CSV table of C-alpha atoms and ligand atoms in Angstrom, one decimal:
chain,number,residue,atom,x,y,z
A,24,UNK,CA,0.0,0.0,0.0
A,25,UNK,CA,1.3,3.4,-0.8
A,26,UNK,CA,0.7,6.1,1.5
A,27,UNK,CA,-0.7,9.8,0.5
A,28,UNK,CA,2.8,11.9,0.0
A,29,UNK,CA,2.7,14.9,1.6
A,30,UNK,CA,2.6,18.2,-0.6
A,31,UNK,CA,5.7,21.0,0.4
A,32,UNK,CA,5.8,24.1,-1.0
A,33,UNK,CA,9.7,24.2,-0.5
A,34,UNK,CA,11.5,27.8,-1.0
A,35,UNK,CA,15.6,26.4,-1.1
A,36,UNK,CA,18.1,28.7,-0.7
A,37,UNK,CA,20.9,26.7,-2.2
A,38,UNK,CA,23.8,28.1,-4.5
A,39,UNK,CA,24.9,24.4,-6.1
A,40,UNK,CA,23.1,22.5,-8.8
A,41,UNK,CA,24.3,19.5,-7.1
A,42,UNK,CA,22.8,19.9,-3.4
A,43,UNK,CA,19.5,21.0,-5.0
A,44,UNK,CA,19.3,17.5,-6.4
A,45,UNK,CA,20.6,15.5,-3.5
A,46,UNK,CA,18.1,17.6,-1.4
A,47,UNK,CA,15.1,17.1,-3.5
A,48,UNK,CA,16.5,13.2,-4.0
A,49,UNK,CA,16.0,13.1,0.1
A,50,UNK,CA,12.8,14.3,0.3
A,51,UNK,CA,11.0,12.2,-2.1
A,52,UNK,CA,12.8,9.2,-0.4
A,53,UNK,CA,10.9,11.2,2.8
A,54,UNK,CA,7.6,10.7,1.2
A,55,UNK,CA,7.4,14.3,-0.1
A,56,UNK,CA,6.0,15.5,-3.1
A,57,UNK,CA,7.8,18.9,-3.3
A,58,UNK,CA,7.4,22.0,-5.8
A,59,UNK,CA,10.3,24.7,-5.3
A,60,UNK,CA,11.6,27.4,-6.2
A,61,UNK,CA,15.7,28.2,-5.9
A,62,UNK,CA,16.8,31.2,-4.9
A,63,UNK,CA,20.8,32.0,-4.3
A,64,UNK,CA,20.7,36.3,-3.4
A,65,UNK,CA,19.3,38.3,-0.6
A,66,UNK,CA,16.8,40.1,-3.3
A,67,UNK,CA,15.5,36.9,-4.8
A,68,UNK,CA,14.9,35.7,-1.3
A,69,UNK,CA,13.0,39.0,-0.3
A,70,UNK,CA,11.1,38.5,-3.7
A,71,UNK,CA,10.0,35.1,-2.8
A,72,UNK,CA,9.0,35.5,0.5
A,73,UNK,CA,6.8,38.5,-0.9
A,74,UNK,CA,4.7,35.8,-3.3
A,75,UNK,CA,5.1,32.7,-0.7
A,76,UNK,CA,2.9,31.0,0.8
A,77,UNK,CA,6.1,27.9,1.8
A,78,UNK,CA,5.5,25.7,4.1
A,79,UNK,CA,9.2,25.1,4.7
A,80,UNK,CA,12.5,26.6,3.8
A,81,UNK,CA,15.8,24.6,3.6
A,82,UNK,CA,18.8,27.2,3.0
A,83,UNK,CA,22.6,26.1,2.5
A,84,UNK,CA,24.8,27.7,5.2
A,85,UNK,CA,26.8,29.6,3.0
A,86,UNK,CA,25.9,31.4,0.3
A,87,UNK,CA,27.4,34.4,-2.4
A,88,UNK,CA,27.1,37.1,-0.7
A,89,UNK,CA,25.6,36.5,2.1
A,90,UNK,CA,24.8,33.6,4.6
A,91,UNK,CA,22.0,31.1,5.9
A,92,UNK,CA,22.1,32.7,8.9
A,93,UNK,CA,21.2,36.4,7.3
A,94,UNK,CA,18.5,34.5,5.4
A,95,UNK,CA,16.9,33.2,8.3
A,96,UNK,CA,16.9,36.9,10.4
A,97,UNK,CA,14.9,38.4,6.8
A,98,UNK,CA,12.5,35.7,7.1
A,99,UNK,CA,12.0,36.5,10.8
A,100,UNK,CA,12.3,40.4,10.0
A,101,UNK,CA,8.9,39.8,8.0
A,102,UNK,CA,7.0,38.1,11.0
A,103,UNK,CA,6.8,34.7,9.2
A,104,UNK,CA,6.3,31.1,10.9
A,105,UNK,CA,8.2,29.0,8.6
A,106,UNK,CA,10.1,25.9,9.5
A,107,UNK,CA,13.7,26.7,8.5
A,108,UNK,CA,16.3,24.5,8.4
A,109,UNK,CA,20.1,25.4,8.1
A,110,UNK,CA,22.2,22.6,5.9
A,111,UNK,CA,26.1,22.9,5.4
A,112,UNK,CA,28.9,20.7,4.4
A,113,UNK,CA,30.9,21.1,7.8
A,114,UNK,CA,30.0,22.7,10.8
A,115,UNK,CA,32.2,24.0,13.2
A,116,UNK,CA,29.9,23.5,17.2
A,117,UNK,CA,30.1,26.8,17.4
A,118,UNK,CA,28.3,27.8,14.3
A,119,UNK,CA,25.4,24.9,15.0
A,120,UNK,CA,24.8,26.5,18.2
A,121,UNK,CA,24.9,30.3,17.6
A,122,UNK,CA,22.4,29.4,14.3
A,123,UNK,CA,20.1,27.4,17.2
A,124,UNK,CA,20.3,29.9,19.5
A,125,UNK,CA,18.7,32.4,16.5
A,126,UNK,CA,15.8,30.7,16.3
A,127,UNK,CA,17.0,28.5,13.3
A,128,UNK,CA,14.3,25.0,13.7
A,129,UNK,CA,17.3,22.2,13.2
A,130,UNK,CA,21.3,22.3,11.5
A,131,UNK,CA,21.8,19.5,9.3
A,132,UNK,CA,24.9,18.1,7.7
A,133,UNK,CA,25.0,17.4,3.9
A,134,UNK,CA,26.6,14.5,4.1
A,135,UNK,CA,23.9,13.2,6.7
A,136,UNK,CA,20.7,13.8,5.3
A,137,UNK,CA,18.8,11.3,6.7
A,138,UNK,CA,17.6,12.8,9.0
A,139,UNK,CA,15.6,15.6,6.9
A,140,UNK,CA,12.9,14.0,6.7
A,141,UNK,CA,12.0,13.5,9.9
A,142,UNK,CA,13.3,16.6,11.5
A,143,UNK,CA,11.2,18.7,8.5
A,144,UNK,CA,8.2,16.2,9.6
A,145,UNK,CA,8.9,17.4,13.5
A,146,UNK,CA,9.0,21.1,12.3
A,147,UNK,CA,5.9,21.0,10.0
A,148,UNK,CA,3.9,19.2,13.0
A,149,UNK,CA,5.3,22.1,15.3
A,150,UNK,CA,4.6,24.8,13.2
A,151,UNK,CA,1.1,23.6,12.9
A,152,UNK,CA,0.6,23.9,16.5
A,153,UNK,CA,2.1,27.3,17.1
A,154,UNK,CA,-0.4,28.6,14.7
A,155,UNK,CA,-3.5,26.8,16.6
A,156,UNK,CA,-1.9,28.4,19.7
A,157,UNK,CA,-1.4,31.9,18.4
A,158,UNK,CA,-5.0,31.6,16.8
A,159,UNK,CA,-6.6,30.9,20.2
A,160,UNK,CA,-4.6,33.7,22.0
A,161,UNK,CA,-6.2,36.1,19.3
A,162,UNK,CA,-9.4,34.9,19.7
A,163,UNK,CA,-9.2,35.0,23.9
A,164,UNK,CA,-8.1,38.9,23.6
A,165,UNK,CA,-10.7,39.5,21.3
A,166,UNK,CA,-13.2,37.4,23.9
A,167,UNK,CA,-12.0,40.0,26.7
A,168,UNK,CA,-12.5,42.9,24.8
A,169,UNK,CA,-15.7,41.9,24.1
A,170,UNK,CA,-16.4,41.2,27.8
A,171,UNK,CA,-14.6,45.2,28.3
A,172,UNK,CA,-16.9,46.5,25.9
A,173,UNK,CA,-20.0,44.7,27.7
A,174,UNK,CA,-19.0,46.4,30.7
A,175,UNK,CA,-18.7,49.6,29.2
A,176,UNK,CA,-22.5,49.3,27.9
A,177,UNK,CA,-23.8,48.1,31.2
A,178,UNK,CA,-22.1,51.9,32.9
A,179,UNK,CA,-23.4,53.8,30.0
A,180,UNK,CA,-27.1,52.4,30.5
A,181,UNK,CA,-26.5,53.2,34.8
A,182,UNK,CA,-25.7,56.7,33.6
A,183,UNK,CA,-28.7,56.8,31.2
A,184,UNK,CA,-30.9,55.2,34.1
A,185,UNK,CA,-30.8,57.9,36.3
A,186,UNK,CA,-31.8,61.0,34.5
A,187,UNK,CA,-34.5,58.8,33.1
A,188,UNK,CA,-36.0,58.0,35.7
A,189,UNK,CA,-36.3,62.1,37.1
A,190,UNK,CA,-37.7,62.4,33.1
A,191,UNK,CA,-40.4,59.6,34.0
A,192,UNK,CA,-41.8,60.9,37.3
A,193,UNK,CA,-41.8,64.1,35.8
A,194,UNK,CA,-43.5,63.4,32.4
A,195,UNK,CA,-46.3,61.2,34.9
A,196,UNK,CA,-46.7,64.6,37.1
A,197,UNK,CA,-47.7,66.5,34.1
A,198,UNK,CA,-49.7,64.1,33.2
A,199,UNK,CA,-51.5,63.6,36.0
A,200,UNK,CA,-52.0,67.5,37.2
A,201,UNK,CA,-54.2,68.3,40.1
A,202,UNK,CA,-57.5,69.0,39.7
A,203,UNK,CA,-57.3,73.0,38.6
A,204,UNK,CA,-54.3,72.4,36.0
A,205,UNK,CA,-55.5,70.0,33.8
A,206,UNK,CA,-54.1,69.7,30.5
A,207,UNK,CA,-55.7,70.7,27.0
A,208,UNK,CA,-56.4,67.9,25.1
A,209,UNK,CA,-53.5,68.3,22.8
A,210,UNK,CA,-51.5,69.1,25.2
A,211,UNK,CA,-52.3,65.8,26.9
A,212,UNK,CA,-51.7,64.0,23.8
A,213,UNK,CA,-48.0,65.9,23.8
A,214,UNK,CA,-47.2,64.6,27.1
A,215,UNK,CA,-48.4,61.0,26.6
A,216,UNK,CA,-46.4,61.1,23.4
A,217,UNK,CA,-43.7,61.9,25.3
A,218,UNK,CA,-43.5,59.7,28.2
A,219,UNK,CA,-44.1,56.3,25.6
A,220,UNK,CA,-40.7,57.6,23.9
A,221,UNK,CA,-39.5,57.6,27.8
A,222,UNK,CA,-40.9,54.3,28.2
A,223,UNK,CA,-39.4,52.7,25.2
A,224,UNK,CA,-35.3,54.3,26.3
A,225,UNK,CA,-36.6,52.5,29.5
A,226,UNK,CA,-37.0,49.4,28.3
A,227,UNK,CA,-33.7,49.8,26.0
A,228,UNK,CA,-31.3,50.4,28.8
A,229,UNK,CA,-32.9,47.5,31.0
A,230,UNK,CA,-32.3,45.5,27.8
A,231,UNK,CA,-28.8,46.3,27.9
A,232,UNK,CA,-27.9,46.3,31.9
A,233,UNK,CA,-29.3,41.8,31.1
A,234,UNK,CA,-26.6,41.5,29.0
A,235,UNK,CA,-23.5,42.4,31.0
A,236,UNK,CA,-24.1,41.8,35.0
A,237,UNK,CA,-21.5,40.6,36.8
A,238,UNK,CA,-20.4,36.7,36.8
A,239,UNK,CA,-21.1,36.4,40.6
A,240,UNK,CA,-24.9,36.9,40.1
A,241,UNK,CA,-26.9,33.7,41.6
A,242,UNK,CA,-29.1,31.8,40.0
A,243,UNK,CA,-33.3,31.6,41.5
A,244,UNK,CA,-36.2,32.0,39.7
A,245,UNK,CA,-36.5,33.6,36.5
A,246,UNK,CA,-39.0,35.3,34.3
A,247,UNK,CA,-37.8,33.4,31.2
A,248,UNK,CA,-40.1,35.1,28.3
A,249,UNK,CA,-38.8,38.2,30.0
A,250,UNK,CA,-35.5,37.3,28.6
A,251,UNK,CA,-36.0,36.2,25.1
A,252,UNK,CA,-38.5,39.8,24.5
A,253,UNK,CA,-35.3,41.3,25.8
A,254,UNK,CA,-32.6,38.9,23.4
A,255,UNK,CA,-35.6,39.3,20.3
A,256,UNK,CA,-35.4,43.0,21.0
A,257,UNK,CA,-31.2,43.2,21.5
A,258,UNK,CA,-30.9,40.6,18.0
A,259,UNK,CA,-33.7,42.5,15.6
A,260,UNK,CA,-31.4,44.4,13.5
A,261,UNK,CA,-29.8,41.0,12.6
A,262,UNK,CA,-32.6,39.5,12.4
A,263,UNK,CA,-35.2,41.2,10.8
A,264,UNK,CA,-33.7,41.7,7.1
A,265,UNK,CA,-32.8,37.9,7.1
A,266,UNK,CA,-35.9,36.1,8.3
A,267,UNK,CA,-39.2,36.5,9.8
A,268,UNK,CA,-39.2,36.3,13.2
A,269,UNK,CA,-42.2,33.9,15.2
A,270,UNK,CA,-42.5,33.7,19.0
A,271,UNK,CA,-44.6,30.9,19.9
A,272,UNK,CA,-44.6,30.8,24.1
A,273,UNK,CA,-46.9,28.4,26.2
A,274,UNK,CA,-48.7,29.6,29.2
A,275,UNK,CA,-46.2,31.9,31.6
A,276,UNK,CA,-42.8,30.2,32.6
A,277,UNK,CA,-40.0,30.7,35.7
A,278,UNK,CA,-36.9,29.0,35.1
A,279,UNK,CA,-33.9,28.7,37.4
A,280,UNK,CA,-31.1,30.9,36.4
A,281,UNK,CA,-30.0,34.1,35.9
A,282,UNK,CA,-31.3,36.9,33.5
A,283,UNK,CA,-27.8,38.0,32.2
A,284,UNK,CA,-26.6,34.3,31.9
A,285,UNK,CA,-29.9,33.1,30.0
A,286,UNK,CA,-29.9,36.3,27.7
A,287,UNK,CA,-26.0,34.8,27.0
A,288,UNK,CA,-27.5,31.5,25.8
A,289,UNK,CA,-30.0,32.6,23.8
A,290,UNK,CA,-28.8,35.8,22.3
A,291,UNK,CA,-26.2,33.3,20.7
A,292,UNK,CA,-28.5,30.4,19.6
A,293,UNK,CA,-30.6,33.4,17.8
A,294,UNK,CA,-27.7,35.0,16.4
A,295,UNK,CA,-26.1,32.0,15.2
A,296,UNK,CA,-29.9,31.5,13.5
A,297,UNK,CA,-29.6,34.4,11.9
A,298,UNK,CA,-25.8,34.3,11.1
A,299,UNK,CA,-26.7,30.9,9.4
A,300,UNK,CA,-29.4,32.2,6.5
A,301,UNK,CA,-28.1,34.1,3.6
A,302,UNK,CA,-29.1,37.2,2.4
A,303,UNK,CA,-32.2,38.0,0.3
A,304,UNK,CA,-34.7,35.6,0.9
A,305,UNK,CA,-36.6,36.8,3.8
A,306,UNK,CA,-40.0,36.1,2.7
A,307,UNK,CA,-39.1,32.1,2.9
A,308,UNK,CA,-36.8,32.2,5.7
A,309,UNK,CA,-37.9,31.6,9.6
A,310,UNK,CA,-36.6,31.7,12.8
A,311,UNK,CA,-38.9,31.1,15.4
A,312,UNK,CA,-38.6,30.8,19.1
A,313,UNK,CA,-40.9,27.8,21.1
A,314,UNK,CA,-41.2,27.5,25.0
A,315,UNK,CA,-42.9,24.4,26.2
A,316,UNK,CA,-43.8,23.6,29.7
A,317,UNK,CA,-42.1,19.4,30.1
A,318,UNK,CA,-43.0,16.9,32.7
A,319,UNK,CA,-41.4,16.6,35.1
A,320,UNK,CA,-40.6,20.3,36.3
A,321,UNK,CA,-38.4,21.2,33.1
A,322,UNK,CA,-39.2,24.1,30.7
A,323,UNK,CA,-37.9,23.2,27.3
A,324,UNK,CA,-36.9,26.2,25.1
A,325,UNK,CA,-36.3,25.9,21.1
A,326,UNK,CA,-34.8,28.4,18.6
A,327,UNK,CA,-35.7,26.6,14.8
A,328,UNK,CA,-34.2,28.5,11.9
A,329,UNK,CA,-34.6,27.6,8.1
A,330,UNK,CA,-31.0,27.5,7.5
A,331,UNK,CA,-28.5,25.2,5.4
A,332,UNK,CA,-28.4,22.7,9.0
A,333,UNK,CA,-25.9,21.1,10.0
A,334,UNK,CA,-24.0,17.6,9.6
A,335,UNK,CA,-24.6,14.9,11.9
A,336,UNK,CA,-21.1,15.0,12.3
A,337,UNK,CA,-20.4,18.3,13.6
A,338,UNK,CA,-22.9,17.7,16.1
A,339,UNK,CA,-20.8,17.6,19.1
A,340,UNK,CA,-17.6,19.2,17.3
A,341,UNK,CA,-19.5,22.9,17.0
A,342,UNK,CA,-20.2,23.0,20.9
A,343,UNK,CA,-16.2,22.4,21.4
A,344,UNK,CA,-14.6,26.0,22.2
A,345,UNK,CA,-12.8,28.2,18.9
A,346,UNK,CA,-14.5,25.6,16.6
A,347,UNK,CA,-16.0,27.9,14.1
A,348,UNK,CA,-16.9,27.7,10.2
A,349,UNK,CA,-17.2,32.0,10.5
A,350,UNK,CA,-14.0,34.2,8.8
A,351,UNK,CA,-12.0,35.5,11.5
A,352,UNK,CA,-14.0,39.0,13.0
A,353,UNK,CA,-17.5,37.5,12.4
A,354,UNK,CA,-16.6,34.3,14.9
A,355,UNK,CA,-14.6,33.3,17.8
A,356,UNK,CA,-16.4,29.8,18.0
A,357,UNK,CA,-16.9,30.5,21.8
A,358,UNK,CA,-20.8,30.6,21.5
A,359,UNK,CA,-22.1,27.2,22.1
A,360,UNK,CA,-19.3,26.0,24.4
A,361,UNK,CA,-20.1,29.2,26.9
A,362,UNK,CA,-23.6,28.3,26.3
A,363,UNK,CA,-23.5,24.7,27.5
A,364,UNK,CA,-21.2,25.8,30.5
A,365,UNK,CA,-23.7,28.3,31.4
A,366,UNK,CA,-26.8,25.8,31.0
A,367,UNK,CA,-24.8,23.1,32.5
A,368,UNK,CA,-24.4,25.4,35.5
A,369,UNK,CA,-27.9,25.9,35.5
A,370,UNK,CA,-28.9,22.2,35.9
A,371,UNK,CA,-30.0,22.1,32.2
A,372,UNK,CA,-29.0,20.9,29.1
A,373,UNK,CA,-28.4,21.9,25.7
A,374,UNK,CA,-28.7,20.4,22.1
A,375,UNK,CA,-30.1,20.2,18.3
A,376,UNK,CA,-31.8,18.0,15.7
A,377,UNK,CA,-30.2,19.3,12.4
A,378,UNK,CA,-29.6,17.5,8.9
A,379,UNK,CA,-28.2,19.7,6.1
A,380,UNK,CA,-31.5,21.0,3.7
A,381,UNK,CA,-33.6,21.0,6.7
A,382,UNK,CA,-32.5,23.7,9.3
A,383,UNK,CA,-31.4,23.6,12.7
A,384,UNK,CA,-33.3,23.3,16.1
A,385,UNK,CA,-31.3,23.7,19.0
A,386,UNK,CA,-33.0,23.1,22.4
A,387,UNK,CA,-32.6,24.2,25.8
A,388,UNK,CA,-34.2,22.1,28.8
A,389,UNK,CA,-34.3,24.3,32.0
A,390,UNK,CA,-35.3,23.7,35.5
A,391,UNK,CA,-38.8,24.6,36.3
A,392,UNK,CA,-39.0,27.3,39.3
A,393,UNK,CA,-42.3,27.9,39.3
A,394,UNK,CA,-43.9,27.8,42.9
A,395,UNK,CA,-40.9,28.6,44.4
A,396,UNK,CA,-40.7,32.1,43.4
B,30,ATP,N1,-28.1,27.7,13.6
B,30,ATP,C1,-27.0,27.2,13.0
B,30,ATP,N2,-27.0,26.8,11.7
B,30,ATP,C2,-25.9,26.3,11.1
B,30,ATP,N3,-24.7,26.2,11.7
B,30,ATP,C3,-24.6,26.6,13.0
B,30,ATP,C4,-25.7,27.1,13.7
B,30,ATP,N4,-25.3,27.4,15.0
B,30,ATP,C5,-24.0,27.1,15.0
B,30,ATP,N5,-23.6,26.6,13.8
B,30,ATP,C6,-22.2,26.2,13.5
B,30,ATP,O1,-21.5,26.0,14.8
B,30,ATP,C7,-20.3,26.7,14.8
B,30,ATP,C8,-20.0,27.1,16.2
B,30,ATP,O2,-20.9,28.0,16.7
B,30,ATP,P1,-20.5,29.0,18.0
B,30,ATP,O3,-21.7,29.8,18.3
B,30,ATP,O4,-19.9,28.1,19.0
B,30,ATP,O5,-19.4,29.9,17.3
B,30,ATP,P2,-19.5,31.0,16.2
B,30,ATP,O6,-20.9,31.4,16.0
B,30,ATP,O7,-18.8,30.5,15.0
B,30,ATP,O8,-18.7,32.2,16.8
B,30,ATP,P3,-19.1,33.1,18.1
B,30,ATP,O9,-20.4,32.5,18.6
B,30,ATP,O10,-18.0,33.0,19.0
B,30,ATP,O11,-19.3,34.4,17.5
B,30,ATP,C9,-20.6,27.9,13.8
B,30,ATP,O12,-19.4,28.5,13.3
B,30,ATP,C10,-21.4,27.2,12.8
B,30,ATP,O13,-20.6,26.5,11.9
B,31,MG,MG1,-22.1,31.9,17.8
């Protein structure tokens, strides 16, 4: 049986004919199945790191003009993560370890090259890794600025609370003038007009001050419709040019949890919904929201959305964290793993029916709190 070779986009920084073949000899012996491109100066090298992508470069100690080691520091100068590997015909010790000490991935002798294979395998493999790793660490700072900005929000609406509420019992006075000053109809209509808009800012900033409370809040009894009107009302303007949006509740529903921590979960599960339909067809596309009461003493929650679904076997891989199908900026793949944590926490579960062509349903089952609120 012959095994898949492994495609290298090689960049070789090599001055002799001779080592280019033995080189490329060693690697298809290695199981590669190399296309590359020679360069000998400091300007073809700059040019070919311009067009890249490589996934390794193998460079000769010394070259015309200048040397391996110089190569590797204009590689590193550009802020690429390529394995690089230094090969000579002698090495003094010195000179092995001053080019490790640089940063250079492995030193290999010409006359030795067995062992390229392998060490390129162990530098492709590593390579791989660092790039998961500085992925994540990218997508955690973006995670905690999103958190900042939460924060920032939640202060904002405080600020906004206050002066609102002076508005409100002041727009209610005028409204509701003693006896001897009451109000021309029009100018009744004015005020009523008026304290609605107050109303509606009202309900705004609450919206907002759900979404960022602090991490330490407990969990009791919880008006749960409360928080999807307040995650239908956060999501609409992501929601309402992709699909139409249904709410179909069942009778009135207290949940154990939290506000802020249920808002989480749902606000992604109905932005996901949205995220997942494509533009322009809004007249055939739905997302709807169910609650049903569920014996014994569970309230089951279900966001349904007419999107392309999802294979059955991404099931469990989409609610592991920084898995995401999004371009970078749009996800972090953090969604569904905080939203399991946070329903886990809960006592509840979370989890979808999906087949590609026929949408998604993803479920929540909560804890009943009714009677003990
Ligand atoms: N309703 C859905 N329809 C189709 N695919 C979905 C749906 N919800 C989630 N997915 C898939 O699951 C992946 C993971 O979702 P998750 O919410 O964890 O991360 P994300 O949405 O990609 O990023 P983030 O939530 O951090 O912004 C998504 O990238 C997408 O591929
Ligand atoms: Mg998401």
């Amino acid at each position: 049986m012959t095994a898949q070779r492994q495609r290298l986009r090689l960049l070789l920084i090599e001055d002799s004919s001779d080592d280019e073949e033995l080189l490329l000899q060693e690697l298809g012996t290695s199981g590669y199945d190399v296309s590359h491109t020679l360069v000998m100066t400091r300007e073809e090298l700059s040019r070919a790191l311009e067009a890249g992508p490589w996934d390794a470069i193998i460079s000769d100690y010394r070259l015309p003009g200048f040397t391996g080691l110089e190569a590797f520091s204009l590689v590193q100068q550009r802020g690429l993560d390529i394995p690089f590997l230094l090969v000579s015909g002698t090495i003094g010790e010195d000179t092995a370890v001053a080019a490790m000490k640089a940063g250079v991935h492995d030193f290999l002798l010409k006359d030795r090259l067995g062992r390229l294979g392998p060490a390129l395998a162990r530098e492709l493999r590593e390579a791989v890794v660092r790039a998961e790793r500085r992925k994540m660490q990218e997508q955690l700072l973006l995670s905690d600025r999103l958190a900042a900005l939460g924060m920032l929000a939640a202060g904002v609406a405080h600020e906004i609370n206050n002066p609102l509420s002076s508005l409100l019992v002041h727009l209610d006075l005028a409204l509701n003038p003693p006896e001897e000053r009451q109000l021309h109809p029009e100018e009744a209509q004015v005020v009523r007009s008026a304290f609605e808009c107050a109303v509606h800012i009202r309900d705004i900033v609450r919206d907002i001050k759900i979404f960022a409370r602090p991490d330490s809040e407990q969990f009791g009894p919880t008006e749960l419709h409360r928080v999807l009107d307040s995650v239908l009302r956060m999501a609409w303007h992501q929601v309402i040019h992709k699909a139409r949006l249904v709410k179909d509740y069942q009778g009135s529903a207290t949940v154990h949890g939290s506000e802020a921590r249920l808002a989480q979960i749902f606000l992604n599960l109905v932005i996901n919904a949205a995220q997942a339909i494509p533009e322009g067809q809004r007249d055939q596309q739905e997302i709807r929201v169910v609650t049903r009461p569920e014996v014994p003493d569970s309230i089951r929650v279900e966001i349904h959305d007419t999107g392309p679904g999802i294979p059955p076997e991404l099931h469990e891989r989409i609610f592991e964290p920084f898995f995401t199908t999004k371009p970078v900026g749009v996800g972090t793949g953090l969604g569904l793993s905080i939203c399991r944590r946070i329903a886990t926490e809960m006592g509840g579960h979370i989890g979808l029916k999906s087949q590609p062509g026929q949408g998604s349903l993803f479920w929540v089952l909560l804890r009943s709190a009714q009677g003990s609120s």
